Coordinates of C-alpha atoms and ligand atoms in Angstrom, one line a residue:
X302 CA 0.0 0.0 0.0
X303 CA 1.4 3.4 -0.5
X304 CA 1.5 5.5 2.4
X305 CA 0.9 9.5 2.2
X306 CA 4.4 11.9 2.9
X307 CA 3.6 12.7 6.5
X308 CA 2.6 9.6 7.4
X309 CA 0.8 11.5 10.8
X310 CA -2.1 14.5 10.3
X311 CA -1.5 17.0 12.3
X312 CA -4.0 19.6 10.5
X313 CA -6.1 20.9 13.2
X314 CA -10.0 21.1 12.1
X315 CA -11.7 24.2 14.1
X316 CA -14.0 22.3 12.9
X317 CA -17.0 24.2 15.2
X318 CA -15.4 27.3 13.8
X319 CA -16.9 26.1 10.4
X320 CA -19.7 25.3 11.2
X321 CA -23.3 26.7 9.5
X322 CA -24.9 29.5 12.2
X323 CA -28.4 30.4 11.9
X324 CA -27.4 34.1 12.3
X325 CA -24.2 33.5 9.8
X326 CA -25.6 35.9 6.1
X327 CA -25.3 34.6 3.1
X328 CA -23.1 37.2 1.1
X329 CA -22.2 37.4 -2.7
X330 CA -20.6 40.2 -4.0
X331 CA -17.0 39.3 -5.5
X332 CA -14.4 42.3 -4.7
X333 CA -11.2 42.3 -7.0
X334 CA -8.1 41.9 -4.7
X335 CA -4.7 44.1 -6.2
X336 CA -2.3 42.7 -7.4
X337 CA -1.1 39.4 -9.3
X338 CA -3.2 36.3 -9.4
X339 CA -1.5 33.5 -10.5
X340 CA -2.1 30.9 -7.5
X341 CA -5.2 30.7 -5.2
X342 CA -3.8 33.1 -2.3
X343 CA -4.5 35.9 -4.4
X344 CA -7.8 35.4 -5.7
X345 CA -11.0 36.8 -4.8
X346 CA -12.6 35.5 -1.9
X347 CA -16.1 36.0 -2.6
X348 CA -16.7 37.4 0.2
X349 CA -17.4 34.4 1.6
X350 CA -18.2 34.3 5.6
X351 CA -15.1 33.7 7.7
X352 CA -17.2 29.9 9.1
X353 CA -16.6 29.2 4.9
X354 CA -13.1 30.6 4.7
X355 CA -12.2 28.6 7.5
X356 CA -13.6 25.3 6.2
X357 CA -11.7 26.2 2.7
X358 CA -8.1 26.7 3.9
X359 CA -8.8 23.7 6.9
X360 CA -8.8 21.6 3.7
X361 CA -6.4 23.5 1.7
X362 CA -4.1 22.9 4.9
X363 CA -4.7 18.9 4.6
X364 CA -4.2 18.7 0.8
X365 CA -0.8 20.6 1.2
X366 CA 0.3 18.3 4.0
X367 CA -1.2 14.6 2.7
X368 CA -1.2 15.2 -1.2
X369 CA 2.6 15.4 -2.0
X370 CA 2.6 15.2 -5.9
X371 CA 5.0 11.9 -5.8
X372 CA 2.1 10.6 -3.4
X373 CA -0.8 11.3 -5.8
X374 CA 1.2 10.1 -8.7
X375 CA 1.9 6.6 -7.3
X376 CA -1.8 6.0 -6.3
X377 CA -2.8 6.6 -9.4
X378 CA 0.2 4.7 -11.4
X379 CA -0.7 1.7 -8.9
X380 CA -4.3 2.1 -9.2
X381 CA -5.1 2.2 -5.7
X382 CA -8.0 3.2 -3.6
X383 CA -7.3 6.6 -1.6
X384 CA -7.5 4.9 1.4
X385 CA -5.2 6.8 4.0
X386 CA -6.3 10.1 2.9
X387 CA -9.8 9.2 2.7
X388 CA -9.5 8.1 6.4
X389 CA -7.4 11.1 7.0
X390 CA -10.9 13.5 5.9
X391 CA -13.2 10.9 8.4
X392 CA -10.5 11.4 11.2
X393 CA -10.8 15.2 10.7
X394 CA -14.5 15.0 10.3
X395 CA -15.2 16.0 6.8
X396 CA -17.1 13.2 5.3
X397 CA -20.0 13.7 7.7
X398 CA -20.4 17.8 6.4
X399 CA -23.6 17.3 4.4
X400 CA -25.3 15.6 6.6
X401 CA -27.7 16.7 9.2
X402 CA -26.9 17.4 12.6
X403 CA -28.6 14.9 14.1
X404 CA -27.1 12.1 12.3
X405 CA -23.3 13.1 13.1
X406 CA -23.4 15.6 10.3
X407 CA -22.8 19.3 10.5
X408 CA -25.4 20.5 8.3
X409 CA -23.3 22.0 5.8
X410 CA -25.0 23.6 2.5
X411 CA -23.9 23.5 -1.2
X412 CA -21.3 26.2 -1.2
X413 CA -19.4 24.4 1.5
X414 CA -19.6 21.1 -0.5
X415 CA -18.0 23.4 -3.6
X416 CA -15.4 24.6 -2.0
X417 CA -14.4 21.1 -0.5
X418 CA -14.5 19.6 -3.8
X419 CA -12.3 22.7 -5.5
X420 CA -9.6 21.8 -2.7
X421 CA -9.6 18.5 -3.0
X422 CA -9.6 18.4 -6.8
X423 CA -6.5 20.4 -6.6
X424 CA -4.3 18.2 -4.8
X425 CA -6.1 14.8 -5.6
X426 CA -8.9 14.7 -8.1
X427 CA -9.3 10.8 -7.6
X428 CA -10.0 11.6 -3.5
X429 CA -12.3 14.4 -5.0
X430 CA -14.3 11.5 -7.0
X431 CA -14.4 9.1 -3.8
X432 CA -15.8 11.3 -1.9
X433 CA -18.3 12.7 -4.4
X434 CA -19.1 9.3 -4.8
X435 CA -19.9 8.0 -1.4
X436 CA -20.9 11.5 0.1
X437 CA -22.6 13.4 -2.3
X438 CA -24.2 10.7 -4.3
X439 CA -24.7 7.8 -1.8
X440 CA -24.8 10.3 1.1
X441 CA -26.8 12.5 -0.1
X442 CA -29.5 10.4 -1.3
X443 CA -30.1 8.5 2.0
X444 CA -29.3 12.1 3.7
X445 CA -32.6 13.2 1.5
X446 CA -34.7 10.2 1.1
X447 CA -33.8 7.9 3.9
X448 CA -36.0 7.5 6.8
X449 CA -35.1 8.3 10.1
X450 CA -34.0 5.1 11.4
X451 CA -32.3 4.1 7.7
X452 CA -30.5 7.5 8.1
X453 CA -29.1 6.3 11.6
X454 CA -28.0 3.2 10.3
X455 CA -25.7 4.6 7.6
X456 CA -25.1 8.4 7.9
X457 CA -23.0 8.3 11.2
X458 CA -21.1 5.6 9.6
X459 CA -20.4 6.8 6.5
X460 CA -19.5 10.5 8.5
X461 CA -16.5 7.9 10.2
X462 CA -15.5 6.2 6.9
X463 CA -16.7 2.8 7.9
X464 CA -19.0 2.4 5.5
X465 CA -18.9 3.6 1.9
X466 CA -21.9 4.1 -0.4
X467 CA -22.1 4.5 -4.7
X468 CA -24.8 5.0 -6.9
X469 CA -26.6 3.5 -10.0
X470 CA -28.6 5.4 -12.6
X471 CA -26.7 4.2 -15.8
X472 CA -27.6 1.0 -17.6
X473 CA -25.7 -0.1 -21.1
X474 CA -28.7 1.4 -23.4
X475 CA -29.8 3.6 -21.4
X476 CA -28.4 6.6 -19.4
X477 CA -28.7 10.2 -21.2
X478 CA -32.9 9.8 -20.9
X479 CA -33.1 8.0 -17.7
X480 CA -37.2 7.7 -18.2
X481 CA -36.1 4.7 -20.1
X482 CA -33.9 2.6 -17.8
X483 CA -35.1 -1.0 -17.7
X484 CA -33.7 -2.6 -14.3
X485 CA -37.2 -3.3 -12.1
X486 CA -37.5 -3.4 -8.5
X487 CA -40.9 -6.0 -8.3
X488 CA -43.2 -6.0 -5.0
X489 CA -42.8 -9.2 -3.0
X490 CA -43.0 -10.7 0.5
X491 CA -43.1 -7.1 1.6
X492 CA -40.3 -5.8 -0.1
X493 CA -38.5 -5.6 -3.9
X494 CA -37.1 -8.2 -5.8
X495 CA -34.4 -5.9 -7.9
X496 CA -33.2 -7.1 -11.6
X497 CA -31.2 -5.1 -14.0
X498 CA -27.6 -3.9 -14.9
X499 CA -25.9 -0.7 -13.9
X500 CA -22.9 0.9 -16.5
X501 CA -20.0 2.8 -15.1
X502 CA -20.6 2.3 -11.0
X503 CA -18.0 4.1 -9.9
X504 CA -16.0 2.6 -6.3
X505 CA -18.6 -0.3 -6.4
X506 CA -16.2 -2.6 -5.2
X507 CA -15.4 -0.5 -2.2
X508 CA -18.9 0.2 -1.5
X509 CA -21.4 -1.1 1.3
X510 CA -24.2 -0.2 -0.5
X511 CA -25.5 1.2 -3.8
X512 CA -28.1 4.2 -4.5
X513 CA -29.7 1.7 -7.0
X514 CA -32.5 4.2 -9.7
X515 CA -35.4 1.2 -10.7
X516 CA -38.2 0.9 -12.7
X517 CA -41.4 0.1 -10.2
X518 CA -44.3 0.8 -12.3
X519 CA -45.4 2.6 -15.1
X520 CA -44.5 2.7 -19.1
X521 CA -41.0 3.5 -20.0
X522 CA -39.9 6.9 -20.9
X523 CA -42.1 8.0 -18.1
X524 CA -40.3 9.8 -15.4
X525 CA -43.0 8.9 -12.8
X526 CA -42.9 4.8 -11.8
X527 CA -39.0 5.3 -10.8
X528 CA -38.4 4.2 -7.0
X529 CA -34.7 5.1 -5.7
X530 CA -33.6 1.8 -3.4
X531 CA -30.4 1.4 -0.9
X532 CA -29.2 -1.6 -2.2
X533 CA -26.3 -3.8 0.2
X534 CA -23.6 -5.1 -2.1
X535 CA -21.0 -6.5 0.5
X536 CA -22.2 -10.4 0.3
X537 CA -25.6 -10.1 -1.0
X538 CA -27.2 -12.8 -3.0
X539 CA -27.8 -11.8 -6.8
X540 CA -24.8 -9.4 -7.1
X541 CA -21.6 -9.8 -9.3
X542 CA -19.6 -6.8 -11.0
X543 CA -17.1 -6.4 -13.7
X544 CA -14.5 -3.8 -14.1
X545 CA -13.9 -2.0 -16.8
X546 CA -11.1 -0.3 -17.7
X547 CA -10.8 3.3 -18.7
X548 CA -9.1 6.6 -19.1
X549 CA -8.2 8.2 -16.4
X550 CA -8.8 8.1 -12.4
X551 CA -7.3 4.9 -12.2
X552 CA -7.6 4.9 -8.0
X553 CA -11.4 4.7 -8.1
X554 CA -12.6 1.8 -10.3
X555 CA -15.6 1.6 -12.5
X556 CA -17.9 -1.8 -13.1
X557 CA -20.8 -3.1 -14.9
X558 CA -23.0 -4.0 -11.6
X559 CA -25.3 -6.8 -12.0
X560 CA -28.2 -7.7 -9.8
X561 CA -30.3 -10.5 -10.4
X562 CA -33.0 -11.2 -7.9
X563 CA -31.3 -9.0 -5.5
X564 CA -34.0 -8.8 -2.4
X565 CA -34.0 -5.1 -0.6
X566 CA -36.7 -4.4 2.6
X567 CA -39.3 -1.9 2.2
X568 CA -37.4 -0.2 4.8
X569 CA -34.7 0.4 2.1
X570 CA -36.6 2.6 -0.2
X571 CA -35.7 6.1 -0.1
X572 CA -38.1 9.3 -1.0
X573 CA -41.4 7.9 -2.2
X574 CA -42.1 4.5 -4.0
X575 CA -42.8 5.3 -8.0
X576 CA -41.6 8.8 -7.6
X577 CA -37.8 8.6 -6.8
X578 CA -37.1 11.2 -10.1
X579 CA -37.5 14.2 -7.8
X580 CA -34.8 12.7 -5.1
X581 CA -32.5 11.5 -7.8
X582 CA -33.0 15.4 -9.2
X583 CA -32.1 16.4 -6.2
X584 CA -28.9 14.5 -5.6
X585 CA -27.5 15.0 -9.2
X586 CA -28.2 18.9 -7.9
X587 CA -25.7 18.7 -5.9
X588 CA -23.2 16.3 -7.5
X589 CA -23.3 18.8 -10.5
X590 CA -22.5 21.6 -8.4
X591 CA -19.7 19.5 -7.1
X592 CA -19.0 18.3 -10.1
X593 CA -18.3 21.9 -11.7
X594 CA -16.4 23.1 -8.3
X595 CA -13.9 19.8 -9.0
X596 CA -13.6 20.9 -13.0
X597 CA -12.4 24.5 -10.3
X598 CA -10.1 22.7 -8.6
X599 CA -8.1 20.3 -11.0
X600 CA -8.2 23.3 -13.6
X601 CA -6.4 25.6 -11.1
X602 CA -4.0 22.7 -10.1
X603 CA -3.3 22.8 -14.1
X604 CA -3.0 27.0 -14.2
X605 CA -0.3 27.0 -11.2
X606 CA 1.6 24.1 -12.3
X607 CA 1.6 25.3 -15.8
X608 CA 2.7 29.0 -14.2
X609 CA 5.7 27.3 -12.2
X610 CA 6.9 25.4 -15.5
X611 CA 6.7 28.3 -17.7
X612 CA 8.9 30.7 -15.1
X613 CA 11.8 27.6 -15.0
X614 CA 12.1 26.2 -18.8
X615 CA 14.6 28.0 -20.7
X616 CA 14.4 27.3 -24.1
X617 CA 16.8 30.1 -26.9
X618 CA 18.5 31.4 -23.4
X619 CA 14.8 33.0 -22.5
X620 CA 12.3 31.6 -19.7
X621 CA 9.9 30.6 -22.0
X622 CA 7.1 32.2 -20.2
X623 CA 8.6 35.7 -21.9
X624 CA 7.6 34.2 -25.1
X625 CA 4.1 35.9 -25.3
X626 CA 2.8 33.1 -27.2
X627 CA 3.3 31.1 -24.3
X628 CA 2.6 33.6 -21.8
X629 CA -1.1 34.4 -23.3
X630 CA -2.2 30.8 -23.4
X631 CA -1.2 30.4 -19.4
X632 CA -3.2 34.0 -19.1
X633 CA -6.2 32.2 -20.7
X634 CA -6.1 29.3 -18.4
X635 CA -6.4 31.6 -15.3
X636 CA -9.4 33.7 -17.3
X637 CA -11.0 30.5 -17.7
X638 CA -10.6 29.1 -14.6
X639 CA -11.7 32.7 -12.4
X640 CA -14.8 32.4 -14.7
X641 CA -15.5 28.5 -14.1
X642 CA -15.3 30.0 -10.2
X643 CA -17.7 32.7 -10.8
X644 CA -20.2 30.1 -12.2
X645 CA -19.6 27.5 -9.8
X646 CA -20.3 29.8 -6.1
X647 CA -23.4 31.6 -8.1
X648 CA -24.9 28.4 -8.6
X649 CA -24.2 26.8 -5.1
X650 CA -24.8 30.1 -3.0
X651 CA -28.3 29.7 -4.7
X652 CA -28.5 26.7 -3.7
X653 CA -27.7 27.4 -0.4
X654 CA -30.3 30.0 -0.2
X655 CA -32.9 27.6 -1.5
X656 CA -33.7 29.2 -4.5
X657 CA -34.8 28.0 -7.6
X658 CA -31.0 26.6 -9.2
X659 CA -31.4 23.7 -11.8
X660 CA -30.0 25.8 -14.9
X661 CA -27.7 27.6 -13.3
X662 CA -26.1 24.5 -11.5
X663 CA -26.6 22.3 -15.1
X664 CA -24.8 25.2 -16.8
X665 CA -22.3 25.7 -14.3
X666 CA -21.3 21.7 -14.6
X667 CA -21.6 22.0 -18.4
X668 CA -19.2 24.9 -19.0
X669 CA -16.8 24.2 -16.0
X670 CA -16.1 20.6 -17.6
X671 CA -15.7 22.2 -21.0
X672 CA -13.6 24.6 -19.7
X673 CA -11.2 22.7 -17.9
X674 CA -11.0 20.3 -21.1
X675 CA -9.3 23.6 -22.3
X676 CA -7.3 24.6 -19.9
X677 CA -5.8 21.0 -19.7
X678 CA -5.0 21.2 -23.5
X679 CA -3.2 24.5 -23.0
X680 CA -1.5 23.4 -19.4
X681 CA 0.2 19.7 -21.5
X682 CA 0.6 22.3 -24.7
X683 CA 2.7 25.1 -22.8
X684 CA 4.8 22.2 -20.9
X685 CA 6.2 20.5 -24.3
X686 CA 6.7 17.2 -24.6
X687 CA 7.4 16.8 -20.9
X688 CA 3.9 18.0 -20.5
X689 CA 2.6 14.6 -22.1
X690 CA 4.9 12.7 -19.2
X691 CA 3.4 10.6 -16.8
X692 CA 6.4 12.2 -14.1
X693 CA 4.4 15.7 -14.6
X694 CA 0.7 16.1 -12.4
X695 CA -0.4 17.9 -15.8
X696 CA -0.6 14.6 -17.9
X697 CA -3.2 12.8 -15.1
X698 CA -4.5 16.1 -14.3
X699 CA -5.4 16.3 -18.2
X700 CA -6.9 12.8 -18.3
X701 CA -8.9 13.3 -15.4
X702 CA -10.6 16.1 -15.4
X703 CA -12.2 14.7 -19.2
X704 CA -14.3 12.6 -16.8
X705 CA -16.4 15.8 -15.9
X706 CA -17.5 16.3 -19.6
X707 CA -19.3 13.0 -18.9
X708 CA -20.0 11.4 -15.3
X709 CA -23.6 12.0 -13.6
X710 CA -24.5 13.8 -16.7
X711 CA -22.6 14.4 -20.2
X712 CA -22.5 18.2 -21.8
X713 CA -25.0 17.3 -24.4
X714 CA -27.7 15.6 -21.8
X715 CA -26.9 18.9 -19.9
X716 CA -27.1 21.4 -23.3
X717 CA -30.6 19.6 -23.8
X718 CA -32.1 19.9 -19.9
X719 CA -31.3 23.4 -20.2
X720 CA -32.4 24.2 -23.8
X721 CA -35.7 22.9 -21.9
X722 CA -35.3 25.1 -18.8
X723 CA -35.0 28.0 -21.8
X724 CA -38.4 27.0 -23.0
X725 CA -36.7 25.6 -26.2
Ligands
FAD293 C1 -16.0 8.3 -15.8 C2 -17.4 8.0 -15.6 C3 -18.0 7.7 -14.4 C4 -19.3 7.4 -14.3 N1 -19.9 7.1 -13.0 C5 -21.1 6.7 -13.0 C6 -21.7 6.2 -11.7 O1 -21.0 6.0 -10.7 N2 -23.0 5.8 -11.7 C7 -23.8 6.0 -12.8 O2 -25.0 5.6 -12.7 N3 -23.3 6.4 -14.0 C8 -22.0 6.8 -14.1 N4 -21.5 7.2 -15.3 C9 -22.4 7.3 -16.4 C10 -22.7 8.7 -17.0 O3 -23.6 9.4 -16.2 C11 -23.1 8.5 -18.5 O4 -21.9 8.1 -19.2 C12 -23.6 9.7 -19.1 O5 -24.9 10.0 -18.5 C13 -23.7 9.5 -20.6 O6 -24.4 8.3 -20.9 P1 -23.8 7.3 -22.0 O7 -22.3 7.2 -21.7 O8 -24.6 6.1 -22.1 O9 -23.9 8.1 -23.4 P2 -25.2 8.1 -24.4 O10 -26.5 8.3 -23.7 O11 -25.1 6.8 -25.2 O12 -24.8 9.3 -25.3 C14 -23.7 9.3 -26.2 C15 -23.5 10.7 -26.7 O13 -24.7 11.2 -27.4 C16 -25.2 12.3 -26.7 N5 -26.6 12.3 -26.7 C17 -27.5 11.4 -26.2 N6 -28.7 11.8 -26.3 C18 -28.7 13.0 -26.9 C19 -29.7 14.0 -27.3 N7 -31.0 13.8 -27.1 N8 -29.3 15.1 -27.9 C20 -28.0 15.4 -28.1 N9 -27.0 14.5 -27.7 C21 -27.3 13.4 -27.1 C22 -24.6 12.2 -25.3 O14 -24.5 13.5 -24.6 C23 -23.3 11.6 -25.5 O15 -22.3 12.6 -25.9 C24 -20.2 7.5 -15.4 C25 -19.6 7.8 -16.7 C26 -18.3 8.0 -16.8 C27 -17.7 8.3 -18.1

């Protein structure tokens, strides 16, 4: 197993210093700070309270300390679960965040979620993904839909890293119109009988148990008929999975999850039997916000490694970040990633405040993942042929952050559910 740098954490949490108060205002007006702004210490800070700003740089502080580069690298060359610094963030409390107070959460909202994703994407995207994952869209889902005594079977747990959760919408023909998906959960002995197969489960092998989207009723294409169960995977009857390779995020495996006959209690169901497609909405809310905040995070990883290469490669006896050619495309990195940034608060702080978000949280995902897709071609193009090296972050940085153009959503299902929200 590789071990982090450190080996010990010694980041101190504060975390009831970050935690959400009643009488804490939501505040949104970003204020230009002078001078340069080519790393993260001199951005804007949104003005963002100081219970947010302290739950920022608390992470920021654990990234720097547990995500060494050479660390990050060799989990991902070895293909291998995050495992000490995804106990590190249960030992310092994070996983539990989201969740509500009463079940050993801290009742964080959206905007805390984004800027935990940013920080983590920017020292280890694949952490980023196993905790979006098991948080966000296991979490979140039994956080939402659970009932009470579900919810204190698994949140607390999953707040202490003991057990892990996943989720499964996409099926082999059927993901971008998820009216359609064919796996059925079928009424017996006083709970469901589940049958179908799930595409692309992310950290189902690691999981306890599995957000599982089935057909219970109803015609398909219709959006109504869809229950949303918590399947167990660990030893149950009915389930086998087969990895699949792929492109990047190599620490966090994908499979093709089978269930045949899988039996789940009544008392697993979560939201309302034939009328899961608001809850799943609601989850995928939220991943997409943190899915746009990790497109922040991984892009501005890119910008300041990109930066630092550009200022130490001397190429005809001149730094060759004074050739402007090179110089303007690490300038449009940093434009692209302060605007991904912009996108990706707006559409969480309107979250937070409970207002009505879906397009602006679909289009934040949308452009942040296309965005970053750019700024990781500039980042390899600016670092030569060294930028193409597996012994520099920007070639997994690259290949990673391509997953946000497609997981929990791709950017054409997204141009289409807003072209909707437009009235088009
Ligand atoms: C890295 C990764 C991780 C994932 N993790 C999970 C997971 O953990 N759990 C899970 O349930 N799913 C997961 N997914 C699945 C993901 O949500 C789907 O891949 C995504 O929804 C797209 O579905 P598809 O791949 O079947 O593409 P398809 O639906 O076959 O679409 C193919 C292409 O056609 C486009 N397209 C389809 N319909 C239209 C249309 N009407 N108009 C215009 N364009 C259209 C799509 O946007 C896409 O570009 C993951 C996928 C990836 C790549």
């Amino acid at each position: 197993m590789v071990t982090s740098q450190t080996g010990t954490r010694s980041v101190s949490t504060g975390i009831v210093a970050w935690c959400p108060s009643e009488a804490a205002p939501h505040r949104y007006s970003a204020i230009s700070s002078p001078g340069p702004s080519d790393c993260r210490e001199d951005s804007v800070d949104f003005c963002l309270e100081q219970r947010r700003l302290l739950l920022r740089d608390s992470i920021r502080d654990f990234v720097k300390k547990e995500c060494a580069s050479t660390f990050v690298r060799e989990i991902d060359r070895q293909a291998e679960w995050p495992a000490t610094l995804y106990e590190g963030l249960a030992e310092l409390g994070y996983l539990g965040i989201l969740f509500p107070e009463e079940y050993s959460g801290v009742g964080c909202d959206a905007l805390d979620l984004a800027l935990v994703a940013e920080e983590l994407s920017c020292g280890c995207y694949a952490l980023a993904v196993a905790y979006r994952q098991s948080i966000v869209l296991g979490g979140m889902s039994v956080a939402l839909g659970g009932a009470d005594d579900l919810k204190r079977e698994v949140l607390p747990s999953v707040a202490e890293g003991k057990t892990t959760l996943t989720w499964a919408l996409t099926e082999r023909d059927i993901s971008s119109d998820a009216g359609y998906i064919t796996t059925v959960a079928r009424p017996e002995g006083g709970g469901y009988v589940v049958n179908g197969t799930k595409m692309f489960i992310y950290g189902a092998d690691r999981a306890d148990h599995c957000t599982v989207i089935a057909r219970t009723s109803g015609e398909p294409g219709d959006r109504q008929g869809i229950t949303v169960l918590l399947v167990p995977l660990k030893g149950t009857p009915g389930i086998s999975m087969r990895p699949l390779r792929k492109m990047g995020t190599w620490p966090v495996k994908a499979f093709e999850l089978q269930l045949r006959d899988v039996a789940v209690p009544a008392t697993r169901v979560l939201g309302t039997v034939d009328e899961g497609w608001s809850l799943v909405r609601g989850v995928l809310d939220l991943e997409y916000i943190a899915s746009a905040a990790s497109s922040v995070g991984i892009s501005q990883r890119m910008v300041d490694d990109a930066s630092a290469y550009v200022k130490q490669r001397v190429q005809f006896d001149t730094v060759i970040g004074k050739f402007q050619a090179v110089a303007h495309m690490v300038v449009d990195m940093l434009s692209d990633v302060e605007l991904m940034r912009y996108m990706t608060y707006r559409a969480a702080l309107m979250h937070a405040q409970g207002l009505p978000c879906t397009k602006e949280v679909a289009l934040a995902k949308l452009y942040c993942s296309r965005s970053s897709e750019r700024v990781g071609k500039n980042g390899v193009q600016v670092m030569g042929g060294y930028g193409y090296m597996a012994e520099f972050d920007m070639e997994r940085n690259y290949r990673d952050s391509r997953r946000e153009a497609f997981a929990s959503g791709s950017s054409l299902e997204l141009h289409g559910l807003v072209a909707k929200l437009m009235g088009l």
